[in-house]
Backbone as ProteinMPNN parsed JSONL, in Angstrom:
{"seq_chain_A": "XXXXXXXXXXXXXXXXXXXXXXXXXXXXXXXXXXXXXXXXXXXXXXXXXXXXXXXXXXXXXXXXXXXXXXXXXXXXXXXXXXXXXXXXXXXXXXXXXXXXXXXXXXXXXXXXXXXXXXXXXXXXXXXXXXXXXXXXXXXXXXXXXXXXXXXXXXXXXXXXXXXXXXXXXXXXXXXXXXXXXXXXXXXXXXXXXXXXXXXXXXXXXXXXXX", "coords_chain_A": {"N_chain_A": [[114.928, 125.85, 126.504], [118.023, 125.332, 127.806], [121.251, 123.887, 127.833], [123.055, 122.827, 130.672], [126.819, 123.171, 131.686], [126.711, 121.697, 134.007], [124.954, 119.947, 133.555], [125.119, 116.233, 133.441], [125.649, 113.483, 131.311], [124.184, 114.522, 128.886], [122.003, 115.057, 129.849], [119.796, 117.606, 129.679], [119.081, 120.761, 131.56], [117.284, 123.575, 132.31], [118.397, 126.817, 132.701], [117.497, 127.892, 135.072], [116.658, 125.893, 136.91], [118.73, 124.129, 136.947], [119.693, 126.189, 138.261], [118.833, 125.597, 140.729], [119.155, 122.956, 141.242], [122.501, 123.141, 141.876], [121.864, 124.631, 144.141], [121.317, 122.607, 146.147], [122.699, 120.483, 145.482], [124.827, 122.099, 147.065], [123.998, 122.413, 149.8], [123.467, 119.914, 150.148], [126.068, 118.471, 150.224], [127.14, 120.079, 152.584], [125.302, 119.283, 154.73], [125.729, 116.207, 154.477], [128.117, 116.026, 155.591], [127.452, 115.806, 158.368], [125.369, 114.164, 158.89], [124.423, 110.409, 157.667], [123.957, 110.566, 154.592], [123.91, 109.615, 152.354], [126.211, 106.745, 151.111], [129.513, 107.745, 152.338], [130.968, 107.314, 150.375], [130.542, 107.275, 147.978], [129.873, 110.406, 147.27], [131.783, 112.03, 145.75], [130.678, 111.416, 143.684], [128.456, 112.767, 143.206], [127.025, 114.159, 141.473], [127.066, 112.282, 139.479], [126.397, 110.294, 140.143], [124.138, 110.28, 141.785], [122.265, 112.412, 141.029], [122.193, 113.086, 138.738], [121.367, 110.453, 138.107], [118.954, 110.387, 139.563], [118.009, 111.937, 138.443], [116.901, 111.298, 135.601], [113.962, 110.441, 135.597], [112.625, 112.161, 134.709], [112.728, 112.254, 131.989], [111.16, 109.902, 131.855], [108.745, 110.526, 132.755], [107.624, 113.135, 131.757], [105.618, 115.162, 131.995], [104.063, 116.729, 134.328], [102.906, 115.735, 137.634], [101.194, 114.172, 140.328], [103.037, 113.106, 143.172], [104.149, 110.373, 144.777], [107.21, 109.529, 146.781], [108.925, 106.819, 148.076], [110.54, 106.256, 151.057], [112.534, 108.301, 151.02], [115.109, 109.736, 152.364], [118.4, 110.999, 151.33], [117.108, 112.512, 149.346], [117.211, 111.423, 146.838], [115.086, 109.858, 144.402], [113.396, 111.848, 145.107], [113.545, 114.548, 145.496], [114.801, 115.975, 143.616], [112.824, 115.252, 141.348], [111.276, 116.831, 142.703], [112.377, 119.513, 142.452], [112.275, 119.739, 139.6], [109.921, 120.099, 138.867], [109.513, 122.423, 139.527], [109.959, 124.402, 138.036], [107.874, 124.396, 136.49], [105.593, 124.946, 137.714], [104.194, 123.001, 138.689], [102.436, 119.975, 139.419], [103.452, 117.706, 142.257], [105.527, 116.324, 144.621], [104.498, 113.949, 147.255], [107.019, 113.309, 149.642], [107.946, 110.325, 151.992], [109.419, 109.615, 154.96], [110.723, 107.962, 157.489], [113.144, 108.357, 159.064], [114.224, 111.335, 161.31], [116.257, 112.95, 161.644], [117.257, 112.927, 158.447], [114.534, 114.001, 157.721], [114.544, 116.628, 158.378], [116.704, 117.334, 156.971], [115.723, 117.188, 153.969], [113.437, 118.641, 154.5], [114.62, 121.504, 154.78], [116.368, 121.383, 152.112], [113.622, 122.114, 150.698], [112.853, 124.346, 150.913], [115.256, 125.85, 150.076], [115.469, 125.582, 147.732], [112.46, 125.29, 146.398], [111.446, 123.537, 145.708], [108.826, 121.535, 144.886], [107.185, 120.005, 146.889], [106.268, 118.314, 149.782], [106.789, 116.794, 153.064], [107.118, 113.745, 155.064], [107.443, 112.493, 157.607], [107.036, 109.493, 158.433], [106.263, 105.993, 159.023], [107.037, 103.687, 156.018], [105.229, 101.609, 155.67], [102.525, 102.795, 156.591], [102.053, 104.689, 155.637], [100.146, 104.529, 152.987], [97.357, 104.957, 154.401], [97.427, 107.2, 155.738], [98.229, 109.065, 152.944], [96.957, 110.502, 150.114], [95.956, 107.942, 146.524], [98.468, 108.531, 144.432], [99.647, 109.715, 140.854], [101.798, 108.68, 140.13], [104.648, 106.575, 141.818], [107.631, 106.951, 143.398], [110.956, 104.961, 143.686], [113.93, 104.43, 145.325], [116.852, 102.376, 145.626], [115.632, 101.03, 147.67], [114.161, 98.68, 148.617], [113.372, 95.473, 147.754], [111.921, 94.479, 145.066], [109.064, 93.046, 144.985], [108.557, 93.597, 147.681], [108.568, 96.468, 147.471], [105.938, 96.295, 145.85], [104.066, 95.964, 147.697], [104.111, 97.834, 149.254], [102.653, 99.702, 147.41], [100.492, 98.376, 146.676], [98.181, 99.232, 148.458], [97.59, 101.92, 147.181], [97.506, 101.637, 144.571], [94.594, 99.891, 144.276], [93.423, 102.023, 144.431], [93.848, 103.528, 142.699], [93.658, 102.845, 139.627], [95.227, 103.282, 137.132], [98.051, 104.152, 138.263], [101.311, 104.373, 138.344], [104.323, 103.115, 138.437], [107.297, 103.956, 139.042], [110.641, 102.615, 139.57], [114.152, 102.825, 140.359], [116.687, 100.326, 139.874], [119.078, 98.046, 140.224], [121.597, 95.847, 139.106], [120.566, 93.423, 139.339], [118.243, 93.254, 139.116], [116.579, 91.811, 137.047], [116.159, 89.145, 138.528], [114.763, 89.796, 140.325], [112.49, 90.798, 139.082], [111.195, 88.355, 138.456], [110.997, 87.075, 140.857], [109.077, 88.661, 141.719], [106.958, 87.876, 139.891], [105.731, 85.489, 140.851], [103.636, 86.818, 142.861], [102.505, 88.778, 141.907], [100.609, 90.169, 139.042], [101.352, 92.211, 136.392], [102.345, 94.977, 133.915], [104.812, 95.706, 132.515], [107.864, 98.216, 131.148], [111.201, 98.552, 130.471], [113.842, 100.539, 131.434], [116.726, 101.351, 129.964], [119.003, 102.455, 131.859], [121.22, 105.68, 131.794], [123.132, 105.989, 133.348], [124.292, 104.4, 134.808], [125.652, 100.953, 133.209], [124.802, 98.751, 134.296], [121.998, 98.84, 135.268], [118.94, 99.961, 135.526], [115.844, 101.665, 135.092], [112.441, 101.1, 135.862], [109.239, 101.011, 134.483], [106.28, 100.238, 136.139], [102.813, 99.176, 135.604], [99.671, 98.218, 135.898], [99.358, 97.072, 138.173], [98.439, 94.028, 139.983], [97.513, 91.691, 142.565], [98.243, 88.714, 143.046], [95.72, 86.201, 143.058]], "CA_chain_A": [[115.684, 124.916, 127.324], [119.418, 125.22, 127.693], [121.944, 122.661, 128.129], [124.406, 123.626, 130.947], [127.757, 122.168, 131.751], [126.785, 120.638, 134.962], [124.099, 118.523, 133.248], [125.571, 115.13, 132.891], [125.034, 111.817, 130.765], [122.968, 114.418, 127.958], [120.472, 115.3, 130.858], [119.14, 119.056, 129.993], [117.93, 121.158, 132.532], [116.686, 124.819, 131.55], [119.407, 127.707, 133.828], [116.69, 127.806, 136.255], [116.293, 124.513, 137.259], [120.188, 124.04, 137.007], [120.176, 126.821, 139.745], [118.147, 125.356, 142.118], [120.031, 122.113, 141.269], [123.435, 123.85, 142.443], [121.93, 125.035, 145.581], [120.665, 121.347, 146.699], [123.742, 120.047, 145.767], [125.764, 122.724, 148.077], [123.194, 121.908, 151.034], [123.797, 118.223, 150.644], [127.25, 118.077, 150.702], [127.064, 120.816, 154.058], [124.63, 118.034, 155.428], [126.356, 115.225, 154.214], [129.22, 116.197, 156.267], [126.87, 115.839, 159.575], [124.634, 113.049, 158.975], [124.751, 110.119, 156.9], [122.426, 110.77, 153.7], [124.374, 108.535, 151.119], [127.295, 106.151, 151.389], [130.323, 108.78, 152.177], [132.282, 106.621, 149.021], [129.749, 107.685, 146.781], [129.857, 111.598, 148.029], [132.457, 112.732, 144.979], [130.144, 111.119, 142.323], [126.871, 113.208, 143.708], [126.305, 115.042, 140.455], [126.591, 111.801, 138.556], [125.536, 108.58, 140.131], [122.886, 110.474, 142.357], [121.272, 113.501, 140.805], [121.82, 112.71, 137.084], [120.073, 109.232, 137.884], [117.224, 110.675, 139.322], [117.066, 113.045, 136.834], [116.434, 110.377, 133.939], [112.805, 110.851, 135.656], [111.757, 113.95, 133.942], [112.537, 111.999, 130.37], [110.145, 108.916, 131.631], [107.417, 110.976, 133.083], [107.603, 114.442, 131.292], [104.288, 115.706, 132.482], [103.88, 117.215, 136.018], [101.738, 115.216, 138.609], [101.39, 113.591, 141.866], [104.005, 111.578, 142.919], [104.772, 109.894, 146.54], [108.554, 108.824, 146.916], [108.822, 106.462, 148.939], [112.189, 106.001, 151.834], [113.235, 109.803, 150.594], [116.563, 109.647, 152.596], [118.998, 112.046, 151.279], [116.036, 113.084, 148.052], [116.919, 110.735, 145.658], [115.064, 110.916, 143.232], [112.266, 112.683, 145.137], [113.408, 116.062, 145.643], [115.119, 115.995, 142.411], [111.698, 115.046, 141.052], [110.081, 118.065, 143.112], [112.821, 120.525, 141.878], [112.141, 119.922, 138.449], [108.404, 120.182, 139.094], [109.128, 123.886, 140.237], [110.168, 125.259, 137.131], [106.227, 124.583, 135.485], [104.758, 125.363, 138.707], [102.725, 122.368, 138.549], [102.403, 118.8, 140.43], [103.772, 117.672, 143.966], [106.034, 114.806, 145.273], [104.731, 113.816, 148.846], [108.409, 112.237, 150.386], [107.824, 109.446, 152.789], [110.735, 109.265, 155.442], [110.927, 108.016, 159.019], [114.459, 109.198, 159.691], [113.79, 112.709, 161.666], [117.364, 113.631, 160.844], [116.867, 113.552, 157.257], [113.258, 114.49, 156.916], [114.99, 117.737, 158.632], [117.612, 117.639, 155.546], [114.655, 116.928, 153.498], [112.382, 119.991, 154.8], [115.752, 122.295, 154.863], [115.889, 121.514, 150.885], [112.364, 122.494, 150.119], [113.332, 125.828, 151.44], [116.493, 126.578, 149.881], [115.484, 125.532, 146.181], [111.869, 125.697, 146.007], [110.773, 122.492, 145.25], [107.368, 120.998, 144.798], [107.453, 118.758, 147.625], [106.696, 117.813, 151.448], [107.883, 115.568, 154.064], [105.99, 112.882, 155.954], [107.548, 111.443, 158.566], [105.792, 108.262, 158.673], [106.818, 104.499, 158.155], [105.985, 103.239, 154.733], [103.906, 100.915, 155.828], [101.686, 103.586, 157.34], [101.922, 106.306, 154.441], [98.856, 104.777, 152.61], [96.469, 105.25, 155.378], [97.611, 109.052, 155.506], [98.22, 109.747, 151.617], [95.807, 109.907, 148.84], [96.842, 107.643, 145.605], [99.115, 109.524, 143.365], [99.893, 109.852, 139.342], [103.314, 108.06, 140.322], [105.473, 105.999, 143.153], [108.846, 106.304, 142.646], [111.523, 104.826, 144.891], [115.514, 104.225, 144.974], [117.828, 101.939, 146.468], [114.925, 100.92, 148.642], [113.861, 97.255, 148.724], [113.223, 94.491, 146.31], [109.886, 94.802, 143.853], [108.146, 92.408, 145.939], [108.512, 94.569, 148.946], [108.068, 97.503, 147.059], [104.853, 96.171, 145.523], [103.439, 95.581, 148.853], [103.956, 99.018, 149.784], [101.938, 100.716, 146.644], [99.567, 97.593, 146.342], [97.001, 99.946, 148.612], [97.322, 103.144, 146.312], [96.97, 101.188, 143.128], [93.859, 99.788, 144.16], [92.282, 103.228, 144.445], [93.982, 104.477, 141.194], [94.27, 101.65, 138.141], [96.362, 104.084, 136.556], [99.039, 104.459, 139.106], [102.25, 103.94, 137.669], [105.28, 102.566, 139.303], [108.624, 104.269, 138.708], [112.003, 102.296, 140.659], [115.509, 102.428, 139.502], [116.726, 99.014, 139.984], [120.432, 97.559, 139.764], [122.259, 94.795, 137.919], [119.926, 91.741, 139.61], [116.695, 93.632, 138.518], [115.433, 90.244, 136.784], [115.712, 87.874, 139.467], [113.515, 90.493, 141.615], [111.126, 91.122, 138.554], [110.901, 86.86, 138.434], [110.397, 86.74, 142.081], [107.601, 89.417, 141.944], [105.711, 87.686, 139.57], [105.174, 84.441, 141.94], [102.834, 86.616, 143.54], [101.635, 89.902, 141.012], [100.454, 90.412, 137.94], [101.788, 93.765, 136.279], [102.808, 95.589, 132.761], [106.511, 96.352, 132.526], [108.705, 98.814, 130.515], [112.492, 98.523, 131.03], [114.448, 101.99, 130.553], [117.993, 101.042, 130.191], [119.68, 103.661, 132.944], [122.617, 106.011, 130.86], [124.172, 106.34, 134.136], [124.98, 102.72, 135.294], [125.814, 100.456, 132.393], [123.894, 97.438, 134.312], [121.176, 99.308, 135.557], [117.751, 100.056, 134.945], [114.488, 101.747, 135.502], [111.27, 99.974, 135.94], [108.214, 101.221, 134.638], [105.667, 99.312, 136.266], [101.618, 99.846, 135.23], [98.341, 97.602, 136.663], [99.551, 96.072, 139.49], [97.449, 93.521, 140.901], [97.935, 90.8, 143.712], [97.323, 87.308, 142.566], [94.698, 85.647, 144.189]], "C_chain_A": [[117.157, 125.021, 126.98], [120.139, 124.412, 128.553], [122.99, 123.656, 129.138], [125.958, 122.413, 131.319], [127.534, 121.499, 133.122], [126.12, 119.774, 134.813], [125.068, 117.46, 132.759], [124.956, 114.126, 132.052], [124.067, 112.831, 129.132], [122.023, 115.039, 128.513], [120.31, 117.011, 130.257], [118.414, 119.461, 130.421], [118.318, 122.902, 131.865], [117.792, 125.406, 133.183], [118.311, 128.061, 135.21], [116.722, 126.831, 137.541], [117.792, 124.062, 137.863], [120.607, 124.82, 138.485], [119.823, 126.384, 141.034], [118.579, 123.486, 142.257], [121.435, 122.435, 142.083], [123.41, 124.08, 143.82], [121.874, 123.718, 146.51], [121.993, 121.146, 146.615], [125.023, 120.85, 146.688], [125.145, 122.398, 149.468], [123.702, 120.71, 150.968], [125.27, 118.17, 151.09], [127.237, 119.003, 152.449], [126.324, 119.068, 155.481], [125.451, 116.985, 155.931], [127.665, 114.656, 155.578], [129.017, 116.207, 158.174], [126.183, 114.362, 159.999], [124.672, 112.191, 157.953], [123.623, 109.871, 155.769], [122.314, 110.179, 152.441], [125.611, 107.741, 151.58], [128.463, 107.277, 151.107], [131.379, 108.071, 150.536], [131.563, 107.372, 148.044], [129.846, 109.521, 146.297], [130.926, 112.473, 146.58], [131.751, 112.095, 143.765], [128.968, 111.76, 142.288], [126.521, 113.414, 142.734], [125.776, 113.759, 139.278], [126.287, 110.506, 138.931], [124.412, 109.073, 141.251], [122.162, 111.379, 141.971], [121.223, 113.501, 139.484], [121.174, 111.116, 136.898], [118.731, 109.334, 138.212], [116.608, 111.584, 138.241], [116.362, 112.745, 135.481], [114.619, 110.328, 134.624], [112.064, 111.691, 134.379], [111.631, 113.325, 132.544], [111.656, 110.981, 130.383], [108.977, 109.32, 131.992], [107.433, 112.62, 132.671], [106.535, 115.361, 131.602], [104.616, 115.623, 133.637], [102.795, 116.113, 136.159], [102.382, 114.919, 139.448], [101.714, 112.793, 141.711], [103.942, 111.541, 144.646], [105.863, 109.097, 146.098], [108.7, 108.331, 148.115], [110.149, 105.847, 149.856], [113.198, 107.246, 150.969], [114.866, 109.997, 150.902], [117.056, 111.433, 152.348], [118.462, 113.051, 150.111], [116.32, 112.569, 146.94], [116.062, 109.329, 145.484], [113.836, 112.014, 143.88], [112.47, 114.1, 145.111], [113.994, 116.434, 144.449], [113.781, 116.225, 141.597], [110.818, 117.087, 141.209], [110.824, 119.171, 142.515], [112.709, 120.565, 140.281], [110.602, 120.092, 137.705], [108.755, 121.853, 138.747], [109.108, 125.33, 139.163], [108.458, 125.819, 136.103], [105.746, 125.153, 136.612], [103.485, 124.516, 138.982], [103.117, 120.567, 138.692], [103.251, 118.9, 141.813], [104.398, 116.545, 144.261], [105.763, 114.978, 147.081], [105.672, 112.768, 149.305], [107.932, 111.54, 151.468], [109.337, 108.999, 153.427], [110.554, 109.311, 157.122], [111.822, 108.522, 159.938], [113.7, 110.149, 160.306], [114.987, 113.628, 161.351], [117.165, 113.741, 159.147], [115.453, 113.951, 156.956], [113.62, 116.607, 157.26], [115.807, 118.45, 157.667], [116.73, 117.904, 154.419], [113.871, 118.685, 153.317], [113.019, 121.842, 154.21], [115.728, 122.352, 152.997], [115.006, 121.78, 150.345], [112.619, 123.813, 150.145], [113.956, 126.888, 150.546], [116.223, 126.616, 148.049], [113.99, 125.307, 145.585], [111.167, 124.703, 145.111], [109.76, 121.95, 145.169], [107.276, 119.688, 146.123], [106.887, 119.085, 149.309], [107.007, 116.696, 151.932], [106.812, 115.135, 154.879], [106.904, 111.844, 156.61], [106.75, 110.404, 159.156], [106.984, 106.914, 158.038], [105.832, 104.319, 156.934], [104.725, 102.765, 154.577], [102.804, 101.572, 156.309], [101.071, 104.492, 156.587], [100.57, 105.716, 153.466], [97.727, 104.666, 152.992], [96.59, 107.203, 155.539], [97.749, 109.496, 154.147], [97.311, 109.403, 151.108], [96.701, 109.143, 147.506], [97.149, 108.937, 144.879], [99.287, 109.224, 141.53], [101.037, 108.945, 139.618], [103.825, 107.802, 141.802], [106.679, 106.202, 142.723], [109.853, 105.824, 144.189], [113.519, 104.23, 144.667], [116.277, 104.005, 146.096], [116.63, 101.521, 147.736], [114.804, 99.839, 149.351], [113.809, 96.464, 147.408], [111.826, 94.609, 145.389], [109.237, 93.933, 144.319], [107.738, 93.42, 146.797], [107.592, 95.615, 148.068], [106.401, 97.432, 146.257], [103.599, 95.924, 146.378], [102.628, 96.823, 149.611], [102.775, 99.667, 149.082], [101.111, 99.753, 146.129], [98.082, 98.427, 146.743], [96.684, 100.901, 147.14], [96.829, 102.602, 144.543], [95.375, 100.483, 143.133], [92.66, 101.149, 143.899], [92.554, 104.105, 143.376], [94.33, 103.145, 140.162], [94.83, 102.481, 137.811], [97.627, 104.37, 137.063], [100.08, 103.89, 138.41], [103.755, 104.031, 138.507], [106.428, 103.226, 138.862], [109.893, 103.802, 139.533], [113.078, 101.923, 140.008], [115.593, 101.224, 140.605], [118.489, 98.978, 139.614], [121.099, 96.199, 138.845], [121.233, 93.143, 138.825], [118.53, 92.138, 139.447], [115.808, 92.589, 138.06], [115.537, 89.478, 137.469], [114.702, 88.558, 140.392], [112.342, 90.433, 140.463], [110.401, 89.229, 138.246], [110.1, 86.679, 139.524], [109.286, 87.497, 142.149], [106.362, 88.831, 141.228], [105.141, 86.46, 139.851], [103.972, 85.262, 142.392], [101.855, 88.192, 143.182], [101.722, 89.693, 139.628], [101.061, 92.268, 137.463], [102.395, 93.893, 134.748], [103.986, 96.411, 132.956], [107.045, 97.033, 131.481], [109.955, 98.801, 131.259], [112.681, 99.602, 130.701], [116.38, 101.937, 130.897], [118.898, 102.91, 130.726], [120.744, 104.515, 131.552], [123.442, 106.768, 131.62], [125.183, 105.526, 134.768], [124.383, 101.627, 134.115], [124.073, 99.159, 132.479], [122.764, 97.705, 135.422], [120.173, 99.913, 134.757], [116.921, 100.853, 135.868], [113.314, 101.463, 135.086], [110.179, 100.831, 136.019], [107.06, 100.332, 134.505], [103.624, 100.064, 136.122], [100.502, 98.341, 135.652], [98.689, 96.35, 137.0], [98.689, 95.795, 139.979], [97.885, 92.383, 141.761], [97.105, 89.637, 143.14], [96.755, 86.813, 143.783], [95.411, 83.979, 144.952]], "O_chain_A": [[117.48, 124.781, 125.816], [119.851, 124.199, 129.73], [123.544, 124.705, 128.81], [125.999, 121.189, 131.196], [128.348, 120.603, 133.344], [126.222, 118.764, 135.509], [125.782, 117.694, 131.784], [123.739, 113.953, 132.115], [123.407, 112.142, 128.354], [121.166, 115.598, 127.83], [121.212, 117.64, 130.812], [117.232, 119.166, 130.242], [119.285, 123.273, 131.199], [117.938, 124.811, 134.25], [118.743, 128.517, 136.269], [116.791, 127.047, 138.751], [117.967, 123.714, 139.03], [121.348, 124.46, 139.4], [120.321, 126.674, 142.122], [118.307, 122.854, 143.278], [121.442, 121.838, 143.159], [124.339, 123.907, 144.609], [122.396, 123.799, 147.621], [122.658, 121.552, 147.568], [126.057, 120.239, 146.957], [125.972, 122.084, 150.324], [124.496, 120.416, 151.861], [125.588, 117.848, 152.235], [127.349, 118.287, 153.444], [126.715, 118.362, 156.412], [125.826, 116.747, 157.079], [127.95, 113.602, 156.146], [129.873, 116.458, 159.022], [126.364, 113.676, 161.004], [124.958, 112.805, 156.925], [122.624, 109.171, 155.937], [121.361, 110.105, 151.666], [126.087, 108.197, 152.619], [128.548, 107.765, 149.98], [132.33, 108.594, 149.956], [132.186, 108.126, 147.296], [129.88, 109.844, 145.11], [130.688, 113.678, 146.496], [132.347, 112.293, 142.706], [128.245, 111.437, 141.345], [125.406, 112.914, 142.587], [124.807, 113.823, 138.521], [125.939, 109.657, 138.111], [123.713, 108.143, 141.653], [121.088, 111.355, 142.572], [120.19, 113.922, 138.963], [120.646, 110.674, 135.878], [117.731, 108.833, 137.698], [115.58, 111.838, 137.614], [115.681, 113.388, 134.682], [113.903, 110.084, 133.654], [111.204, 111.612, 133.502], [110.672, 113.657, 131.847], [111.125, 110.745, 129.298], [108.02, 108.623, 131.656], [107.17, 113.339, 133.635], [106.793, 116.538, 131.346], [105.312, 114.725, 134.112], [102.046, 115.671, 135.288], [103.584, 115.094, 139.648], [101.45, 111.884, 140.924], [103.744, 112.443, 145.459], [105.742, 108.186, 145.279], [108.657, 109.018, 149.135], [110.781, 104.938, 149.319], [114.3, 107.063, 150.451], [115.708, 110.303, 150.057], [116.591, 112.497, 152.758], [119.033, 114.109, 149.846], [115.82, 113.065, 145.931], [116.178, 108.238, 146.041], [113.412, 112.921, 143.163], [111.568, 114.832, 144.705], [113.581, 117.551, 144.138], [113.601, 117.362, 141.162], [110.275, 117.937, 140.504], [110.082, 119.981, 141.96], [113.135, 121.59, 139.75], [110.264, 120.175, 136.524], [108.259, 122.409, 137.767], [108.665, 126.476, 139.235], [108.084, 126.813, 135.48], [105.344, 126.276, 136.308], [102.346, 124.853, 139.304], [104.038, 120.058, 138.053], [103.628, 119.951, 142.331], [103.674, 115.557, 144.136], [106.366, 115.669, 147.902], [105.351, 111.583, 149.391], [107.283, 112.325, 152.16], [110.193, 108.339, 152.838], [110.331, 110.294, 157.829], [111.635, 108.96, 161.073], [112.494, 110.089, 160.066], [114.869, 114.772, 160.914], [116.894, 114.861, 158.714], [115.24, 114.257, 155.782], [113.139, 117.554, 156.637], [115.793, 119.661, 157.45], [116.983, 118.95, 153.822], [113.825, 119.506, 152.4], [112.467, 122.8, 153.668], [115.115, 123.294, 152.496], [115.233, 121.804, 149.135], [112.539, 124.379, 149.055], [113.637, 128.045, 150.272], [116.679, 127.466, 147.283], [113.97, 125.122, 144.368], [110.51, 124.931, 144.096], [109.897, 121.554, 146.326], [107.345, 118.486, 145.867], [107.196, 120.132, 149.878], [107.444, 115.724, 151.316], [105.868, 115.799, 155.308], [107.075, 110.676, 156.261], [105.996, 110.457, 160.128], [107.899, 106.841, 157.218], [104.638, 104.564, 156.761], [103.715, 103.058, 153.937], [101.879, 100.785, 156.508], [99.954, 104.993, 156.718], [99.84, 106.657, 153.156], [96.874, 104.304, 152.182], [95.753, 108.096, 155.401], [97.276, 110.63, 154.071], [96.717, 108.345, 151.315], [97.864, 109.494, 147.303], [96.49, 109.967, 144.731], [98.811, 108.139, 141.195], [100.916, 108.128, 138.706], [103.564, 108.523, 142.765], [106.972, 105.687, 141.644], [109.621, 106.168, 145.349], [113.967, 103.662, 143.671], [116.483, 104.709, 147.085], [116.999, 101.843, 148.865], [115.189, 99.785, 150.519], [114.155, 96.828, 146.285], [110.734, 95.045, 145.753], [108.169, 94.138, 143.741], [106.684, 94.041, 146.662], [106.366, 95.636, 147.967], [105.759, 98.474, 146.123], [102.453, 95.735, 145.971], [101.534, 96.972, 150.155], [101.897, 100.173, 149.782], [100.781, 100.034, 144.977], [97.108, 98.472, 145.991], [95.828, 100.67, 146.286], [96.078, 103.095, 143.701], [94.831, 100.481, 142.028], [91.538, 101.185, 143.394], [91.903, 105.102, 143.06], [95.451, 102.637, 140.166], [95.415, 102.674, 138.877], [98.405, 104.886, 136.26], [99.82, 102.847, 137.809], [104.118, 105.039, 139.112], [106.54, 102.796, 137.714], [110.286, 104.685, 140.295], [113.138, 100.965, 139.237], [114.988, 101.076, 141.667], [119.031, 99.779, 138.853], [120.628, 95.931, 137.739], [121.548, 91.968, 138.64], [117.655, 91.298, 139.659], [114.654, 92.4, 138.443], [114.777, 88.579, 137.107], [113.926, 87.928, 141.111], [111.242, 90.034, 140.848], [109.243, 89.031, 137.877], [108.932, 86.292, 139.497], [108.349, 86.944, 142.724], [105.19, 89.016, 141.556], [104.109, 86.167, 139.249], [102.977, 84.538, 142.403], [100.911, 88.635, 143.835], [102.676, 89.159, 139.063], [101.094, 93.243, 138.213], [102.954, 92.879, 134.33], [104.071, 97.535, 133.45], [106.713, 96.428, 130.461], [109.96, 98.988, 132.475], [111.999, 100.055, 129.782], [117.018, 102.402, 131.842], [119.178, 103.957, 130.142], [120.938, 103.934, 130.484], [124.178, 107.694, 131.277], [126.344, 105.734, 135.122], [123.186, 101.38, 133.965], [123.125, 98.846, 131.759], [122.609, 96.918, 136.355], [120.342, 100.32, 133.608], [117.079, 100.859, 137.089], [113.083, 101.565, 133.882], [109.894, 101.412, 137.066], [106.706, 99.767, 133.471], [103.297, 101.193, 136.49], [101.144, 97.297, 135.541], [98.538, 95.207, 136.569], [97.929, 96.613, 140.497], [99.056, 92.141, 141.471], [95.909, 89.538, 142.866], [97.064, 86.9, 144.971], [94.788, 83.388, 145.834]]}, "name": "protein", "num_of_chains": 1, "seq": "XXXXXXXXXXXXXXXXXXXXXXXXXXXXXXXXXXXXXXXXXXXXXXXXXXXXXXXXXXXXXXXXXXXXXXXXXXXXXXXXXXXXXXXXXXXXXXXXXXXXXXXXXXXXXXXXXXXXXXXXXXXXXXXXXXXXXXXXXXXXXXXXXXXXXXXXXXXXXXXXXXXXXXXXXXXXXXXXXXXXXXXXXXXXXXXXXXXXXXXXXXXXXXXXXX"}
């Protein structure tokens, strides 16, 4: 594994991985510049408040498996996720995205860098009637952990093991308060080391109070 200089925050990715990092990030910005796939303000921080935050993945789930990301967008963290899959040659993120413009950005990145991944144009609410549960959910910038527990309430019934992965921002505990009005669930915090007052939320046997 070698550290290169475009890894930020600490993150090491092996010159492989890094390359097929490089290419995504030259596609996005091309994209970027067409359709809108992040807030254009954000657009000169890409390397480090969108692809070095999904990248803190790989250090909370280090093992390959099946993941579904759910509201994919512009691929954070899912295609991130799937490009760092590609280097073992082993698990799969199925992306969940209704857009048709970005599941096209989406598809276009699988392509170019060889990522572990497809695209499912589908509403959320729909995707666990068509997917099987997965090893992992992850999701970013999406909804609130209510919501989001609503969504992957099916898939966890058909896997107890399913494990929740969602970066979260600086009001993270008034959502993880409000969620537990109406779930039960096992939490790990992972204090972000990209945004001071940010977090990611590993969540483990989610159930729906009666």
């Amino acid at each position: 594994m070698q550290r290169t200089k475009s890894a930020p925050y600490g993150i090491d990715v092996s010159r492989e991985t890094q390359e097929r990092l490089d290419r995504f990030a030259n596609l996005f910005l091309k994209w970027a510049a067409r359709i809108n796939l992040i807030a254009p303000s954000t657009l000169e921080q890409l390397w480090t408040r969108h692809i070095a935050d999904s990248l803190q993945l790989r250090n909370i789930v280090p093992t390959p498996g099946q993941w579904i990301d759910l509201g994919s967008g512009g691929g954070f963290p899912g295609i991130i996720t799937a490009i760092t899959l590609a280097e073992s040659q082993a698990g799969w993120v199925d992306l969940v995205e209704s857009n048709n413009k970005k599941c096209g950005f989406l598809r276009t990145a699988i392509l170019e860098t060889g990522a572990r991944a497809s695209v499912h144009p589908l509403r959320i609410e729909d995707a666990s009637s068509k997917l099987p549960a997965p090893d992992f959910i992850s999701a970013r910038a999406l909804a609130e952990l209510d919501l989001l527990f609503a969504y992957a309430h099916p898939w966890a019934l058909a896997n107890p093991n399913l494990k929740l992965i969602f970066h979260k921002g600086r009001d993270y505990q008034s959502e993880i308060d409000k969620a537990r009005g109406r779930w039960d669930f096992d939490l790990v915090k992972h204090q972000s080391v990209v945004e001071a007052d940010s977090v990611i939320l590993e969540i483990t046997s989610l159930t729906r109070r009666v």
